[in-house]
PDB file of C-alpha atoms in Angstrom:
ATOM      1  CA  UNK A   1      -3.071  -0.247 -85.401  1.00  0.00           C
ATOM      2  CA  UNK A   2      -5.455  -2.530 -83.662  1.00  0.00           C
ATOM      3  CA  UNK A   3      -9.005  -2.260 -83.295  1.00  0.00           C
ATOM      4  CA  UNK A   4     -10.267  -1.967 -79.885  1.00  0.00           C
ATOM      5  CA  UNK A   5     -13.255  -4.865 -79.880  1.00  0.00           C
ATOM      6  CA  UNK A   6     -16.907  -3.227 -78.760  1.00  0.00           C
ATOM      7  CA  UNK A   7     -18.306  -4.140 -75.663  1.00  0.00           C
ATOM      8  CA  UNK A   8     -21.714  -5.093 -76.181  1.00  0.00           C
ATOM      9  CA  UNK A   9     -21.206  -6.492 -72.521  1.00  0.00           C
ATOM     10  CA  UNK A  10     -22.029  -2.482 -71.456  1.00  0.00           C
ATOM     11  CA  UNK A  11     -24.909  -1.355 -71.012  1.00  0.00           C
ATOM     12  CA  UNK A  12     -25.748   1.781 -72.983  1.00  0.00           C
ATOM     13  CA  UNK A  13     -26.141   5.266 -71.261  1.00  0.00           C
ATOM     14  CA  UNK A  14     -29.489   4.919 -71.088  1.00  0.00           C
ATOM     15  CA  UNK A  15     -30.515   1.840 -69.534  1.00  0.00           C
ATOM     16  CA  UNK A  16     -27.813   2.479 -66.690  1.00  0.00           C
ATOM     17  CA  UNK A  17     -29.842   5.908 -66.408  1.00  0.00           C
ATOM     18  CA  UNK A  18     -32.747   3.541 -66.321  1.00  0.00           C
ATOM     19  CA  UNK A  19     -31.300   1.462 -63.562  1.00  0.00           C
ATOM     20  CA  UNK A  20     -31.076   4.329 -61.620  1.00  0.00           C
ATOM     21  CA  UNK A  21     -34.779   4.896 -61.604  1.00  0.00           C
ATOM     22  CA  UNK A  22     -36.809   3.345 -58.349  1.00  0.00           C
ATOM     23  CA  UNK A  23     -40.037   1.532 -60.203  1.00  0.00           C
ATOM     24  CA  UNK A  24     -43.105   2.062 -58.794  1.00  0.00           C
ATOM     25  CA  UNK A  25     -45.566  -1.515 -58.577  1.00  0.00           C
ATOM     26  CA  UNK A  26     -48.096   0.644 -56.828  1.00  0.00           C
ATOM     27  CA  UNK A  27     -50.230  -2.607 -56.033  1.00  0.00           C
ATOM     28  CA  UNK A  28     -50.477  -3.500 -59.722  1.00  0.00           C
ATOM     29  CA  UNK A  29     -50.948  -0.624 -61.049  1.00  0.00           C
ATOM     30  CA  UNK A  30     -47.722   0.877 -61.672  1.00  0.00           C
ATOM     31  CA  UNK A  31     -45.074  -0.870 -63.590  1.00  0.00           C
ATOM     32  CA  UNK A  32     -43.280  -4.412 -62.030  1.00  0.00           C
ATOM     33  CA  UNK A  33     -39.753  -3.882 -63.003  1.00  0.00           C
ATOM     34  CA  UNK A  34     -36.614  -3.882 -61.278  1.00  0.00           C
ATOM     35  CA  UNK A  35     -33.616  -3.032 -63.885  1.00  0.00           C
ATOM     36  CA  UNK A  36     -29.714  -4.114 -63.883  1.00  0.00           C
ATOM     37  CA  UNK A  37     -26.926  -1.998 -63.257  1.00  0.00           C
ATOM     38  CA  UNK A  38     -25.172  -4.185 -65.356  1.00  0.00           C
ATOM     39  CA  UNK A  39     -26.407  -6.916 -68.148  1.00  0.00           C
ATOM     40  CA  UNK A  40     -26.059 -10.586 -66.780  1.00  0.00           C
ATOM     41  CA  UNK A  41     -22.941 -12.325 -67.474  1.00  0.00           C
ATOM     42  CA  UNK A  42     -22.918 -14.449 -70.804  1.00  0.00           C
ATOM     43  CA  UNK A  43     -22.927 -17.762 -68.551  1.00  0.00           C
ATOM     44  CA  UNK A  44     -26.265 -16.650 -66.908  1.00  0.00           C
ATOM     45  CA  UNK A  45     -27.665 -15.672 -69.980  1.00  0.00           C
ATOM     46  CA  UNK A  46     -27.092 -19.034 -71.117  1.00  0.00           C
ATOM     47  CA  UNK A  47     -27.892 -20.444 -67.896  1.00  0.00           C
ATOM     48  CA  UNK A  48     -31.255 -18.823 -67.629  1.00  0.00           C
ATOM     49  CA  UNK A  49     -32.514 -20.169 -71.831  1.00  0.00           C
ATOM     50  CA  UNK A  50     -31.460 -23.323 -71.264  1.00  0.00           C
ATOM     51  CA  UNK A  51     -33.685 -23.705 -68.040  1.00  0.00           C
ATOM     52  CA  UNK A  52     -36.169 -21.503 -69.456  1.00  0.00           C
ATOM     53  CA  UNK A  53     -36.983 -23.493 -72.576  1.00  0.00           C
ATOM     54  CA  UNK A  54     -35.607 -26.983 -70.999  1.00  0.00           C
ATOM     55  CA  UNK A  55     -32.975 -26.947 -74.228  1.00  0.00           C
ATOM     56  CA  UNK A  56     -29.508 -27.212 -73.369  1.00  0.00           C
ATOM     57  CA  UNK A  57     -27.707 -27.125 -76.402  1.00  0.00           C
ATOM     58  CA  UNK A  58     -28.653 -23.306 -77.072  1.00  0.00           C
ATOM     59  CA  UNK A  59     -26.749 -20.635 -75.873  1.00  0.00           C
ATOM     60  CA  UNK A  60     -27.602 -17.022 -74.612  1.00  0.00           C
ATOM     61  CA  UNK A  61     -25.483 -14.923 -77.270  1.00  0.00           C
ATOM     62  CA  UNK A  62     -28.324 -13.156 -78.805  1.00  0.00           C
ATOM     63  CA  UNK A  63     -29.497 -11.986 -75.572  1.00  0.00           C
ATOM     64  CA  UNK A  64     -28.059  -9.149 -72.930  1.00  0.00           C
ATOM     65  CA  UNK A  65     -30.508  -9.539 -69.919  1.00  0.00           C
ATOM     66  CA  UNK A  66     -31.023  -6.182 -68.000  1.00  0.00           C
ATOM     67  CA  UNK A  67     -34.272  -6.621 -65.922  1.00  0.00           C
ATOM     68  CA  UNK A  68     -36.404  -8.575 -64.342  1.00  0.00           C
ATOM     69  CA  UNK A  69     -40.404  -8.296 -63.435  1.00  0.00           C
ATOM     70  CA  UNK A  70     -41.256  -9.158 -59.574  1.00  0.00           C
ATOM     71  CA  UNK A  71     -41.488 -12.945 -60.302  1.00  0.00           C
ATOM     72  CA  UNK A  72     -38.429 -13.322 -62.326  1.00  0.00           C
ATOM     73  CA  UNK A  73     -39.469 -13.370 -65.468  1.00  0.00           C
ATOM     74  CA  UNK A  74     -36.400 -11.525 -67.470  1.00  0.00           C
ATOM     75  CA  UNK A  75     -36.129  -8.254 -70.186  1.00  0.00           C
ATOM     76  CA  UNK A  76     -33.779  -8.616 -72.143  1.00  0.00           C
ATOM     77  CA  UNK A  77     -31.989  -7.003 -75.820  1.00  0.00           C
ATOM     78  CA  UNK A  78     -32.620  -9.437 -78.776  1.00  0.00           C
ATOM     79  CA  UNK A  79     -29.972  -9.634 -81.048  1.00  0.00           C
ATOM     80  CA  UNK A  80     -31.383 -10.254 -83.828  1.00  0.00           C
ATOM     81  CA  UNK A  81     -29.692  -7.381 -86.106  1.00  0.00           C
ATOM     82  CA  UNK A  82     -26.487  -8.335 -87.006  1.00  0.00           C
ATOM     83  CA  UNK A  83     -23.605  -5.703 -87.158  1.00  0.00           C
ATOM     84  CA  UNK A  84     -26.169  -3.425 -85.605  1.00  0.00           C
ATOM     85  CA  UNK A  85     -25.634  -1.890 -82.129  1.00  0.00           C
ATOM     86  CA  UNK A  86     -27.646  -2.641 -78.902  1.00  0.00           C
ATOM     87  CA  UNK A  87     -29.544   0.582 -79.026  1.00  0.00           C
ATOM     88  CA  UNK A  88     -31.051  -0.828 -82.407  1.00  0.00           C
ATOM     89  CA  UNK A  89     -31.997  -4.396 -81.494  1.00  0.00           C
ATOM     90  CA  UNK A  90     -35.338  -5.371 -80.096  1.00  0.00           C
ATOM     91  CA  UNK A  91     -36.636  -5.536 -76.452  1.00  0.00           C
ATOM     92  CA  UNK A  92     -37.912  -9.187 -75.603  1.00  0.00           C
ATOM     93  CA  UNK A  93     -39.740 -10.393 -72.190  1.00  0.00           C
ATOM     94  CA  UNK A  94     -39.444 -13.831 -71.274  1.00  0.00           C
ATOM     95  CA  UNK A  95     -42.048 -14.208 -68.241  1.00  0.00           C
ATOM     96  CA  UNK A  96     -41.412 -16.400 -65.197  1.00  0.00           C
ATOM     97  CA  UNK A  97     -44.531 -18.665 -66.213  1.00  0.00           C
ATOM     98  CA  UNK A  98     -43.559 -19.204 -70.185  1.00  0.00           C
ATOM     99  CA  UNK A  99     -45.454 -16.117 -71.819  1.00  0.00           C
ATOM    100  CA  UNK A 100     -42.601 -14.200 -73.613  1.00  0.00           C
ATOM    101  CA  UNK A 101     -42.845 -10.911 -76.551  1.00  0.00           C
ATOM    102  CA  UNK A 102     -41.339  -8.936 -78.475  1.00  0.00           C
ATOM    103  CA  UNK A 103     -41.550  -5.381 -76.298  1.00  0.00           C
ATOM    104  CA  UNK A 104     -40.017  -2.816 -78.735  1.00  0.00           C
ATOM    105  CA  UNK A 105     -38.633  -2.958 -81.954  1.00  0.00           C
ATOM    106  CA  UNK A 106     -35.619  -0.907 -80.791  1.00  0.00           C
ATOM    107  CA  UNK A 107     -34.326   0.460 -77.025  1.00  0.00           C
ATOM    108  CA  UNK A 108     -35.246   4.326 -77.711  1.00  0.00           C
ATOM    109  CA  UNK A 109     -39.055   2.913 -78.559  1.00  0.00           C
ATOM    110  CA  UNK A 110     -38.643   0.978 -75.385  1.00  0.00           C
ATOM    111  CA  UNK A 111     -37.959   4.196 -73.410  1.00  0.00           C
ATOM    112  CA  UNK A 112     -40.692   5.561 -74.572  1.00  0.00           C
ATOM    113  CA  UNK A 113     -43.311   2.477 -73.182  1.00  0.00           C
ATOM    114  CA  UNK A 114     -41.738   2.855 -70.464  1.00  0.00           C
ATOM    115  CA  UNK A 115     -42.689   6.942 -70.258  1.00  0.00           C
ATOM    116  CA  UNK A 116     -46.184   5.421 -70.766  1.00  0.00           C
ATOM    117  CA  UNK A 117     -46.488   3.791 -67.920  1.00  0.00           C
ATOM    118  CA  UNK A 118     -46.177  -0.118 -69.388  1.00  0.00           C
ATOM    119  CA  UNK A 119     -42.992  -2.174 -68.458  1.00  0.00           C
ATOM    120  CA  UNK A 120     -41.957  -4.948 -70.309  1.00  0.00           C
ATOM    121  CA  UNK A 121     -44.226  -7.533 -68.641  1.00  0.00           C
ATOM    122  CA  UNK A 122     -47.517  -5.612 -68.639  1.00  0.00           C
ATOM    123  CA  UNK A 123     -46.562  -4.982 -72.373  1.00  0.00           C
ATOM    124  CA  UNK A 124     -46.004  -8.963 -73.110  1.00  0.00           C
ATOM    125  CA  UNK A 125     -48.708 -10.293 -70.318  1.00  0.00           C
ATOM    126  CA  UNK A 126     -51.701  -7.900 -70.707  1.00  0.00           C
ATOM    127  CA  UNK A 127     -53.708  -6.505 -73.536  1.00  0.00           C
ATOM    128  CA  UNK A 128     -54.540  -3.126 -72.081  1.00  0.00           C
ATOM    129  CA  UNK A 129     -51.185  -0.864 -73.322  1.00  0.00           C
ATOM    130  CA  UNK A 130     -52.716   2.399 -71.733  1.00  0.00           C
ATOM    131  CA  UNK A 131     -50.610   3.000 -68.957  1.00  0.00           C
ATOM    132  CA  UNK A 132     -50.040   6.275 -66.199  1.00  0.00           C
ATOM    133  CA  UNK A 133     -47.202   8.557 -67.962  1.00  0.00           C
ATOM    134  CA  UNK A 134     -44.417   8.847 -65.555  1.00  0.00           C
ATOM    135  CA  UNK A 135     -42.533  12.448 -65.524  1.00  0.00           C
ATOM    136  CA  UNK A 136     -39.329  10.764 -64.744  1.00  0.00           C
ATOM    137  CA  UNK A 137     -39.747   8.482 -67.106  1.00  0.00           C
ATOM    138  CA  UNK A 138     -40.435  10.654 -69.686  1.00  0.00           C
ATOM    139  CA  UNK A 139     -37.965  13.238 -69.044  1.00  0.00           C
ATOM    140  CA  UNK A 140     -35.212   9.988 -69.282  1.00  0.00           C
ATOM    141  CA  UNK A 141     -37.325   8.859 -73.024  1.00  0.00           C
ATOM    142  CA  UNK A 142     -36.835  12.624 -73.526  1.00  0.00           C
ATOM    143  CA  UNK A 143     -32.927  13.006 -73.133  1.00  0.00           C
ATOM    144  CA  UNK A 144     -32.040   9.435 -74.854  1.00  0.00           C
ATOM    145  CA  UNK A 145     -34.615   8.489 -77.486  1.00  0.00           C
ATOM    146  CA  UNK A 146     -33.606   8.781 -80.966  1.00  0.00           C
ATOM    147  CA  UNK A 147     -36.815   7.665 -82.070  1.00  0.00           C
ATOM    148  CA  UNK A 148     -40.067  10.513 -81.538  1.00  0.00           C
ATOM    149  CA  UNK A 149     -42.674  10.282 -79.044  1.00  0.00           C
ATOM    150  CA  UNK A 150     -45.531   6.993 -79.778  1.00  0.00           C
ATOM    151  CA  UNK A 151     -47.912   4.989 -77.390  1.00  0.00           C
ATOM    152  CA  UNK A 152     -46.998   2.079 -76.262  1.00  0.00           C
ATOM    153  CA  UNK A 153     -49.839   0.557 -77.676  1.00  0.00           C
ATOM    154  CA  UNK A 154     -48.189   1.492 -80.994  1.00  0.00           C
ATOM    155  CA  UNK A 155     -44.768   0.738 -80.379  1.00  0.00           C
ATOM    156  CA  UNK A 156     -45.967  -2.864 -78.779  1.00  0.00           C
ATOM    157  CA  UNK A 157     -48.337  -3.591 -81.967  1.00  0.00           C
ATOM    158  CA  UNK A 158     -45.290  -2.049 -84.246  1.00  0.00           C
ATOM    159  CA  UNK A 159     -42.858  -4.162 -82.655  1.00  0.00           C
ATOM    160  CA  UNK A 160     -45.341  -7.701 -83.071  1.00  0.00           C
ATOM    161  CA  UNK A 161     -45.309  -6.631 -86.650  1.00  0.00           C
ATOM    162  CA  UNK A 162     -41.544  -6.444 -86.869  1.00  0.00           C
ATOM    163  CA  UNK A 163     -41.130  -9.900 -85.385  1.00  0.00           C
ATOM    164  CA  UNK A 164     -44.249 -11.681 -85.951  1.00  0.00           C
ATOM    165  CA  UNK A 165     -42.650 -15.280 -85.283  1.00  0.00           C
ATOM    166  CA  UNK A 166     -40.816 -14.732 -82.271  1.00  0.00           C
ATOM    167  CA  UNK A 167     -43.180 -16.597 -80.388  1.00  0.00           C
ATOM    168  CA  UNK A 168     -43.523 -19.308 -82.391  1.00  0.00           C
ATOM    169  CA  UNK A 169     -39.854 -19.469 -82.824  1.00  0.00           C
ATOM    170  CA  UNK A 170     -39.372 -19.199 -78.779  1.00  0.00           C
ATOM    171  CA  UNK A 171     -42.211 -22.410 -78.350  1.00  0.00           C
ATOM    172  CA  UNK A 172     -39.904 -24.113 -81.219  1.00  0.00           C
ATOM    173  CA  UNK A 173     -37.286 -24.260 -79.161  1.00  0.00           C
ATOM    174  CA  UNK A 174     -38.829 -25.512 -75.670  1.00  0.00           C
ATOM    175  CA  UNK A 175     -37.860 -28.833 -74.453  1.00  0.00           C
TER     176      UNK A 175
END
């Protein structure tokens, strides 16, 4: 019998719940994000790292892009864990003006910044991880996170300490 191959081209049931959701930038003080109903294609992924670090010999594999902030700057799914799936793998922002972060150490933590009030580029631009606790955010955290309730400012400063080069490693590869 053959084995049907994953695709890790899907996105999982709850970030196409998330795409679903109309994001409030209330002026700058709600959250700038603006989700995909579908990840970009493995060409744009590519695309987009080349141009965003100015190296073209890397490729976008360890990346499934399924946001953006108001400017462009992108949210993606690191990775970084091999053989594990894309609800486990770190949430990344790679801003429009070269600031980038680790977001969340997995997507159910990532649900819950989001119930906090912080999208990925207030949690990778700003310092200030107290947000405005969204109802419909947190009723979506509620009905897909595996992981139990934190602050952002936790998960963000838990997530830093999971991947405490990626920055550096990100500058290492700019052109």
């Amino acid at each position: 019998m053959t084995e049907t191959p994953v695709d890790d081209r899907a996105l999982p049931p709850a970030l196409a719940d998330i795409a679903a959701v109309e994001f409030d930038y209330d002026d700058g003080n709600g959250i700038d994000f603006e989700p995909y109903d579908a990840f970009d294609s493995a060409a744009e992924t590519t695309d987009w790292l080349r141009n965003w670090t100015g190296n073209h010999e890397l490729d976008g594999a360890a990346y499934r892009v399924f946001g953006q902030d108001g400017t462009g700057g992108l949210a993606a799914l690191w990775c970084v864990r091999t053989g594990r799936p894309l609800v486990e793998q770190p949430v990344v922002f790679m801003g429009s003006e070269g600031a980038c972060g680790v977001v969340a150490g997995t997507l159910s933590d990532f649900l819950w910044v989001l119930a906090d009030g912080i999208g990925p580029m207030e949690a990778v631009e700003y310092d200030d991880h107290t947000g405005r606790p969204d109802p419909t955010l947190t009723s979506l955290a509620e009905r897909h996170a595996s992981t139990p309730r934190r602050s952002a400012q936790a998960i963000i400063a838990d997530a830093r300490a999971q991947f405490p080069t990626y920055v550096e490693d990100i500058d290492a590869l700019c052109r």
